mmCIF file of C-alpha atoms in Angstrom:
data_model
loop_
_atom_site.group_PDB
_atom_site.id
_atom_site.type_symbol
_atom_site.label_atom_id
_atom_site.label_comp_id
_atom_site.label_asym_id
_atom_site.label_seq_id
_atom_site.Cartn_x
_atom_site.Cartn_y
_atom_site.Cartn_z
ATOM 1 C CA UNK A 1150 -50.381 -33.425 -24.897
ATOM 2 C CA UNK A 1151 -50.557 -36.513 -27.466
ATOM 3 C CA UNK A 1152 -52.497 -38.502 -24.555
ATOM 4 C CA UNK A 1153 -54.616 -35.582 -23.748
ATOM 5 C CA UNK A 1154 -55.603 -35.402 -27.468
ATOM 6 C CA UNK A 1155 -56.056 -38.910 -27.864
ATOM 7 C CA UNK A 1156 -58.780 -39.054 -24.511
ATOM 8 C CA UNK A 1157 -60.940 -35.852 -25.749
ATOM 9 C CA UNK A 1158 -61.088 -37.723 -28.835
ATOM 10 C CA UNK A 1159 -62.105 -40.843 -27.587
ATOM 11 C CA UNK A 1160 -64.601 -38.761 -25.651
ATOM 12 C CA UNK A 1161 -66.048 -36.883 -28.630
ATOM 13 C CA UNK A 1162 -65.668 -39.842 -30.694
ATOM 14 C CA UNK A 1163 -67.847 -41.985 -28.264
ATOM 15 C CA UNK A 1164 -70.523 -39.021 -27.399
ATOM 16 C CA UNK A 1165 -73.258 -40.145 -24.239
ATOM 17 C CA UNK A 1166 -71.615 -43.506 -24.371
ATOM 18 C CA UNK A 1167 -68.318 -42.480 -22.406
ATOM 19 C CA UNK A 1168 -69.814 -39.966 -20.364
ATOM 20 C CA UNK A 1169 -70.135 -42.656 -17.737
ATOM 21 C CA UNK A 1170 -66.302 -42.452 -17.546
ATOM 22 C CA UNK A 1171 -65.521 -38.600 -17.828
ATOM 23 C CA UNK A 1172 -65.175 -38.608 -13.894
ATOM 24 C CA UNK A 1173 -62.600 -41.573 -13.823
ATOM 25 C CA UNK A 1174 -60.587 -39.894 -17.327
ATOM 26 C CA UNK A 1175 -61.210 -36.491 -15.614
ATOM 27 C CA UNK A 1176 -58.706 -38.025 -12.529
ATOM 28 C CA UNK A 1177 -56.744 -39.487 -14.343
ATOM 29 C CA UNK A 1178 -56.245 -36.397 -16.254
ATOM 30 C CA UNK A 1179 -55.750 -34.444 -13.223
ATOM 31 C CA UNK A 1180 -53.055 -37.078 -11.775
ATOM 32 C CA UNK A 1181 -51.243 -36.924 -15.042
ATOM 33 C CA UNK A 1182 -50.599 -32.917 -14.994
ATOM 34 C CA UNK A 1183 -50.015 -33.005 -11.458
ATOM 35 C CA UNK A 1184 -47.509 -35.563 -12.015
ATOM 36 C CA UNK A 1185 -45.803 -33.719 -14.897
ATOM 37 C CA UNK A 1186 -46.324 -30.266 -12.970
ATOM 38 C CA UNK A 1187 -44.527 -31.876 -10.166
ATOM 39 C CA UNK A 1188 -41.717 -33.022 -11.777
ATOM 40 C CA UNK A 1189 -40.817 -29.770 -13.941
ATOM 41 C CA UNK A 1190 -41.153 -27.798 -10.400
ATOM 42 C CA UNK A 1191 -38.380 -30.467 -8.954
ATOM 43 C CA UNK A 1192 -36.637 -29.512 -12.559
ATOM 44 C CA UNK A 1193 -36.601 -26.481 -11.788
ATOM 45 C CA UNK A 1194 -35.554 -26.362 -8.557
ATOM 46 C CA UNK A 1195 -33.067 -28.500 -8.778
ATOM 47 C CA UNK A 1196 -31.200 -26.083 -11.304
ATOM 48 C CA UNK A 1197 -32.168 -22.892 -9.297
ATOM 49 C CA UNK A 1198 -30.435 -24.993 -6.186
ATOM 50 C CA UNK A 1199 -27.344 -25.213 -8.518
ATOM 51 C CA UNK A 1200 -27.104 -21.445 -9.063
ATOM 52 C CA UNK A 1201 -27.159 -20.699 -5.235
ATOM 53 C CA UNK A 1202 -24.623 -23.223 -4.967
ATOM 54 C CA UNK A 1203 -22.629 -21.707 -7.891
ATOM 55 C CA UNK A 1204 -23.007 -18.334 -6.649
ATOM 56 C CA UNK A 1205 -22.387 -19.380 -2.901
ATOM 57 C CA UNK A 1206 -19.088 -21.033 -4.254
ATOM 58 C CA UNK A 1207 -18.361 -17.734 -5.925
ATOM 59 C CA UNK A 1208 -19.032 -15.290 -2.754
ATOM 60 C CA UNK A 1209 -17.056 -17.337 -0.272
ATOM 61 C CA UNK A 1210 -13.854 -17.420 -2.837
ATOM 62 C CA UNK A 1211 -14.124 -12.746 -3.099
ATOM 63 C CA UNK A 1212 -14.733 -13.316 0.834
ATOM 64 C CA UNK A 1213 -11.835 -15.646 0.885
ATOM 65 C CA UNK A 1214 -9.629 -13.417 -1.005
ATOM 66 C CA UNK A 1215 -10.921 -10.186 0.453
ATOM 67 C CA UNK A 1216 -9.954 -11.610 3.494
ATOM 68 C CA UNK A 1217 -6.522 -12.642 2.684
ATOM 69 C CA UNK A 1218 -5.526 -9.312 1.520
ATOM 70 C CA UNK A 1219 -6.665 -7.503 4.862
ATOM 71 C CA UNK A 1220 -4.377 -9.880 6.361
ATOM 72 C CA UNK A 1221 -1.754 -9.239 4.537
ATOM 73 C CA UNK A 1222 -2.136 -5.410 4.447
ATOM 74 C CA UNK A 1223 -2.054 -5.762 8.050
ATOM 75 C CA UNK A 1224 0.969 -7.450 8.023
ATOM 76 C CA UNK A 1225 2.604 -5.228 5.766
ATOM 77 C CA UNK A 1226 1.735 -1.756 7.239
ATOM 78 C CA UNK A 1227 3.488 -1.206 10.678
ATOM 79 C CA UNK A 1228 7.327 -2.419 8.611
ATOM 80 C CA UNK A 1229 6.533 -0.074 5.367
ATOM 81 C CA UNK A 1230 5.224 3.013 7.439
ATOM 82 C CA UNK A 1231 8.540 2.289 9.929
ATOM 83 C CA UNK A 1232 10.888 2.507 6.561
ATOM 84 C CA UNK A 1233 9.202 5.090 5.121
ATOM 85 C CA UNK A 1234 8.329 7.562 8.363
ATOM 86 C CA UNK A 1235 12.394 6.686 8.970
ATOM 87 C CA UNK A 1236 13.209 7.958 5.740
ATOM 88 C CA UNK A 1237 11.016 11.150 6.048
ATOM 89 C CA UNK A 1238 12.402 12.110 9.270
ATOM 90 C CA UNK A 1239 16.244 11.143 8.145
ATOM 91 C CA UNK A 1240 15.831 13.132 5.235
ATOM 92 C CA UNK A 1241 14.006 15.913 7.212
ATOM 93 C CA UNK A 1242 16.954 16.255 9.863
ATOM 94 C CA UNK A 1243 19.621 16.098 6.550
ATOM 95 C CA UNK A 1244 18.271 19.286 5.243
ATOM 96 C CA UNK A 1245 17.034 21.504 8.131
ATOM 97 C CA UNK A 1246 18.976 24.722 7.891
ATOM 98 C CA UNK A 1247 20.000 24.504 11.455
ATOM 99 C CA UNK A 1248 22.568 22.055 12.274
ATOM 100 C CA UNK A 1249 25.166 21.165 15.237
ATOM 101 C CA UNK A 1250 28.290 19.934 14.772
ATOM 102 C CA UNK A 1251 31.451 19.666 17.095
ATOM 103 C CA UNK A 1252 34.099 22.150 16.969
ATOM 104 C CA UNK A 1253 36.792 19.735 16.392
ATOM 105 C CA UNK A 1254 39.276 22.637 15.886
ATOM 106 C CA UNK A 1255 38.852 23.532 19.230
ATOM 107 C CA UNK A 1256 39.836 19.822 20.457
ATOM 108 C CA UNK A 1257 43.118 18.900 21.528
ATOM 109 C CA UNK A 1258 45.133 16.589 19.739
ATOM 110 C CA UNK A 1259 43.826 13.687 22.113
ATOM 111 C CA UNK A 1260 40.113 14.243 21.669
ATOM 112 C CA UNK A 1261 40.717 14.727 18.113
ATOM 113 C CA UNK A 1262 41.754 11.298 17.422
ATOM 114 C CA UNK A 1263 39.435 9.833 19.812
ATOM 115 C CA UNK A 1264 36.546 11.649 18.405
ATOM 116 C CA UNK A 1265 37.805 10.909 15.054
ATOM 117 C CA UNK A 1266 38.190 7.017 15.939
ATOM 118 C CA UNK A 1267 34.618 6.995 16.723
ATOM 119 C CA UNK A 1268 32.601 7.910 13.290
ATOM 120 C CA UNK A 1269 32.191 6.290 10.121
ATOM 121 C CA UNK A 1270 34.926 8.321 8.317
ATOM 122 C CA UNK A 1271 37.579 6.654 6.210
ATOM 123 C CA UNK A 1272 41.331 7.366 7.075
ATOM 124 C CA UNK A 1273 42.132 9.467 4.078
ATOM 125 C CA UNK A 1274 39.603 11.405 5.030
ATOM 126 C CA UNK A 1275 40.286 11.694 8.823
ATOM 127 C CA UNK A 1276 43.980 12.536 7.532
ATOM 128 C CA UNK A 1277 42.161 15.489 5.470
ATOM 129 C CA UNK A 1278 40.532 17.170 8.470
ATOM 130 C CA UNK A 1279 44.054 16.912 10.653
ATOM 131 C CA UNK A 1280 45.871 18.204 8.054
ATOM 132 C CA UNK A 1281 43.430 21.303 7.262
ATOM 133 C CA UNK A 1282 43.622 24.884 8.350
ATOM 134 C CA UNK A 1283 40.182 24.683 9.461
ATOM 135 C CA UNK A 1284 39.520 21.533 10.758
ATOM 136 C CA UNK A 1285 36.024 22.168 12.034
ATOM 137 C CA UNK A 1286 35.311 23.293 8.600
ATOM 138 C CA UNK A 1287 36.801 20.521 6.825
ATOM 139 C CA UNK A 1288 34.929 17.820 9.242
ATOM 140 C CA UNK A 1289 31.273 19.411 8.247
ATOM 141 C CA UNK A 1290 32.365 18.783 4.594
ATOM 142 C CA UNK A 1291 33.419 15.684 4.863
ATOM 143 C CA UNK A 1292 30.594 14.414 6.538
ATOM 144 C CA UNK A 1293 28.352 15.848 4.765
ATOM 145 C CA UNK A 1294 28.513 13.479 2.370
ATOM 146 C CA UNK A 1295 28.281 10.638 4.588
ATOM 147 C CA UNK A 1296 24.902 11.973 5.985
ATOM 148 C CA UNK A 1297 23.770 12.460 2.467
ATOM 149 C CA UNK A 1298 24.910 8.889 1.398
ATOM 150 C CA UNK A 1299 22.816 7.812 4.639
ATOM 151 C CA UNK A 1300 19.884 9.776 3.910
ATOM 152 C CA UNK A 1301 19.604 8.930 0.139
ATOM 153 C CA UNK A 1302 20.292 5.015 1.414
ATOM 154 C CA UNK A 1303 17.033 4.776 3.829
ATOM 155 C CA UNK A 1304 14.851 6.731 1.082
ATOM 156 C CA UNK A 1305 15.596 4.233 -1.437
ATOM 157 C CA UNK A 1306 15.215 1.262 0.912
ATOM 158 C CA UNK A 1307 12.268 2.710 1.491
ATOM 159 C CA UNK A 1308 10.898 3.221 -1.793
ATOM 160 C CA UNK A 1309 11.929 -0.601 -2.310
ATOM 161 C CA UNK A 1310 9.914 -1.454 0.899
ATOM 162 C CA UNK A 1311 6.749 0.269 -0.645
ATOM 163 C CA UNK A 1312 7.163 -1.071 -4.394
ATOM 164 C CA UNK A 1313 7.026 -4.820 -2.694
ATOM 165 C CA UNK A 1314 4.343 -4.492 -0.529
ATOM 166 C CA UNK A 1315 2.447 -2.057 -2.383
ATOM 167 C CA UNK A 1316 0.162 -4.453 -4.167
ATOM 168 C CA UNK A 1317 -1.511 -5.376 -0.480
ATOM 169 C CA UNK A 1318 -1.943 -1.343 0.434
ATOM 170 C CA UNK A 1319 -5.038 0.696 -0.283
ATOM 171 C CA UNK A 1320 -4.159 2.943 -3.237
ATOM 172 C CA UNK A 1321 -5.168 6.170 -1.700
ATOM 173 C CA UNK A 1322 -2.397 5.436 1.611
ATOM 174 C CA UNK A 1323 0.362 4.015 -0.966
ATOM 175 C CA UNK A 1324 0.104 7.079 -3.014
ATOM 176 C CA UNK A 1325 0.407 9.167 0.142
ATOM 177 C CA UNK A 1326 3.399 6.966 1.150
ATOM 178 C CA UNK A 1327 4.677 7.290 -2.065
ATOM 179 C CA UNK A 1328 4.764 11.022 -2.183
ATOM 180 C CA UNK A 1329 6.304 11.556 1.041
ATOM 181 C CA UNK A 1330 9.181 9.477 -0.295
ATOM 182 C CA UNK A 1331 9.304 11.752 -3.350
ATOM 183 C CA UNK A 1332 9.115 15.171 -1.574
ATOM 184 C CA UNK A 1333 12.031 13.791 0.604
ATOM 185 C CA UNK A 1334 14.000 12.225 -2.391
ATOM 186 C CA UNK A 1335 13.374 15.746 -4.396
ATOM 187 C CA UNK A 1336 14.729 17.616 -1.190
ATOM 188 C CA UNK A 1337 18.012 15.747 -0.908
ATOM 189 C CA UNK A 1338 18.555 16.090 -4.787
ATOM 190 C CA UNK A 1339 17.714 20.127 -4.179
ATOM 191 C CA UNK A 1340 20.269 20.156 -1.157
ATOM 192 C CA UNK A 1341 23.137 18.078 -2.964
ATOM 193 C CA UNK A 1342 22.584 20.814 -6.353
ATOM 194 C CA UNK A 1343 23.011 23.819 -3.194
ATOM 195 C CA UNK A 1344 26.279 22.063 -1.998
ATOM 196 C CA UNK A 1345 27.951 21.350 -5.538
ATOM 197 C CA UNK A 1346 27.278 24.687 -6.859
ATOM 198 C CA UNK A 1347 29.406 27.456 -6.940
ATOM 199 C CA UNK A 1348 29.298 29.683 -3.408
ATOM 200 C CA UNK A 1349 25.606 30.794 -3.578
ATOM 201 C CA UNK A 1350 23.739 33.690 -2.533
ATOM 202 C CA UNK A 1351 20.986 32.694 -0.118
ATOM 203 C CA UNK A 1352 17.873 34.116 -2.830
ATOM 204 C CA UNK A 1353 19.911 31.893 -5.819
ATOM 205 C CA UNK A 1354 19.648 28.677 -3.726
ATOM 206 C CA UNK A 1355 16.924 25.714 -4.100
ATOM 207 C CA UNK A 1356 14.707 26.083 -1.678
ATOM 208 C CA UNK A 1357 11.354 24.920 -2.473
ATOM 209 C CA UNK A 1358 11.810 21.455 -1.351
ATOM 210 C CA UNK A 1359 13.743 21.833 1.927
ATOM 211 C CA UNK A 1360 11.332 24.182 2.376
ATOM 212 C CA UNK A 1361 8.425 21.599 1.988
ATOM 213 C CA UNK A 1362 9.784 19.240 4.415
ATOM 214 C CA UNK A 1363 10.167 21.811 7.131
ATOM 215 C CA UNK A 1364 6.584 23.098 6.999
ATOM 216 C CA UNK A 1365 3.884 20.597 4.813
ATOM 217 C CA UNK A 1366 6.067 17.572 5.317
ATOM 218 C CA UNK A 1367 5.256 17.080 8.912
ATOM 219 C CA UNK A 1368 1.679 17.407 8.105
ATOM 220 C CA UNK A 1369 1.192 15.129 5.147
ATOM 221 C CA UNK A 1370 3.499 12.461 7.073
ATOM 222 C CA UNK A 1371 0.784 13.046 9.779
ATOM 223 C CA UNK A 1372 -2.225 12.579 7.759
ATOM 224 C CA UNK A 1373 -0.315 9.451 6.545
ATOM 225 C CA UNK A 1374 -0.281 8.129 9.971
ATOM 226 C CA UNK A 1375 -3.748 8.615 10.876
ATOM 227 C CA UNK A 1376 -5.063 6.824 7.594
ATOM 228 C CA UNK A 1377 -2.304 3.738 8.381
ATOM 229 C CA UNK A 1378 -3.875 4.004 12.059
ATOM 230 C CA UNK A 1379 -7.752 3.718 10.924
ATOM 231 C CA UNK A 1380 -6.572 1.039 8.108
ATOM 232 C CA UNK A 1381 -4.926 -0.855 11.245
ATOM 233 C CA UNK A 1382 -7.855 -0.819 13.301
ATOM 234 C CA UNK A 1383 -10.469 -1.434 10.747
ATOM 235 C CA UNK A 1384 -8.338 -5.011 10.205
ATOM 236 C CA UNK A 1385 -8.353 -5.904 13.379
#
């Protein structure tokens, strides 16, 4: 603005005389603004084309990491909802009210030992059934305890499965996951209490868990499913 100044005074300064040059001042003028206009735009858009490039940098990293994750929660699904949907089902078969077993009483002494020789029992314990007045009997309560030690062994590899790969699942499906795997942890806890106990009368035994897993269980590990299935499909 000093050069401005300085030409209107001039101008004012000089009266008629200098209105001869007003035109050629008068361009100058103009070419001086234009000039400054001109670069202050460039100014400016020079540090507006920064932002976009700041914020551009910014988008493609969230896309970048979005991105990643979805991968990864693909990756991770289909092994967590095996461990867990194994666990359910284990868990689920452990504590259903109706169960088979062989009548190993009824055996002879052949099929005994080869039927024995063919399950995960120790000797001791193998000894224990030959030895016992009822050995169908005795075989149900001995292996009890190795379908329980089963049972409480894929739950917990399970729950280890989810805690690891948890971060990389949406929270509403992990906390679905996560409370099949307690219902089924709370059932075998509710069973075990049933078989330590004293002889009980059906109406004084724990029920409300097995009881879940029979009836709800199926469904929620359903509704599970579906949500893994639509997660699946939406990252593909």
């Amino acid at each position: 603005m000093d050069f401005i100044n300085q030409i209107v005074t001039s101008i004012v300064a000089g009266g008629a005389a200098v209105a001869f040059l007003w035109p050629i001042l008068k361009g100058l003028i103009s070419t001086w603004m234009d000039d400054r206009l001109k670069r202050e735009l460039q100014g400016l858009v020079h540090i507006q084309n920064k932002e976009i490039e700041r914020l551009r940098a910014e988008l493609t990293k969230t896309f970048d990491r979005a991105s990643k994750l979805n991968h990864r929660e693909f990756e991770v699904l289909p092994d967590t909802w095996a461990t867990v949907s194994g666990a359910f089902w284990a868990v689920h078969g452990f504590v259903h009210p109706f169960q088979e077993y062989p009548d190993v009483g009824a055996m002879t002494e052949p099929q005994k030992a080869e039927f024995l020789a063919s399950t995960e029992l120790q000797g001791w314990e193998k000894d224990k059934i030959l030895h016992s007045t009822d050995q169908t009997r005795e075989y149900i309560d001995v292996i009890y305890w190795h379908r329980f030690s089963r049972a409480r062994r894929l739950v917990a590899e399970a729950g280890s499965c989810l805690a690891k790969s948890g971060i990389f699942i949406e929270d509403s499906l992990r906390e679905q996951l996560d409370e099949l795997l307690r219902r089924s942890n709370v059932a075998l806890i509710e069973d075990e209490t049933n078989k330590r106990s004293p002889p009980l009368r059906p109406q004084d035994r724990l029920t409300a868990a097995v009881n879940w897993m029979r009836t709800d269980g199926p469904k929620a590990l359903g509704q599970a499913e579906t949500a893994i299935k639509k997660r699946l499909w939406n990252a593909s």
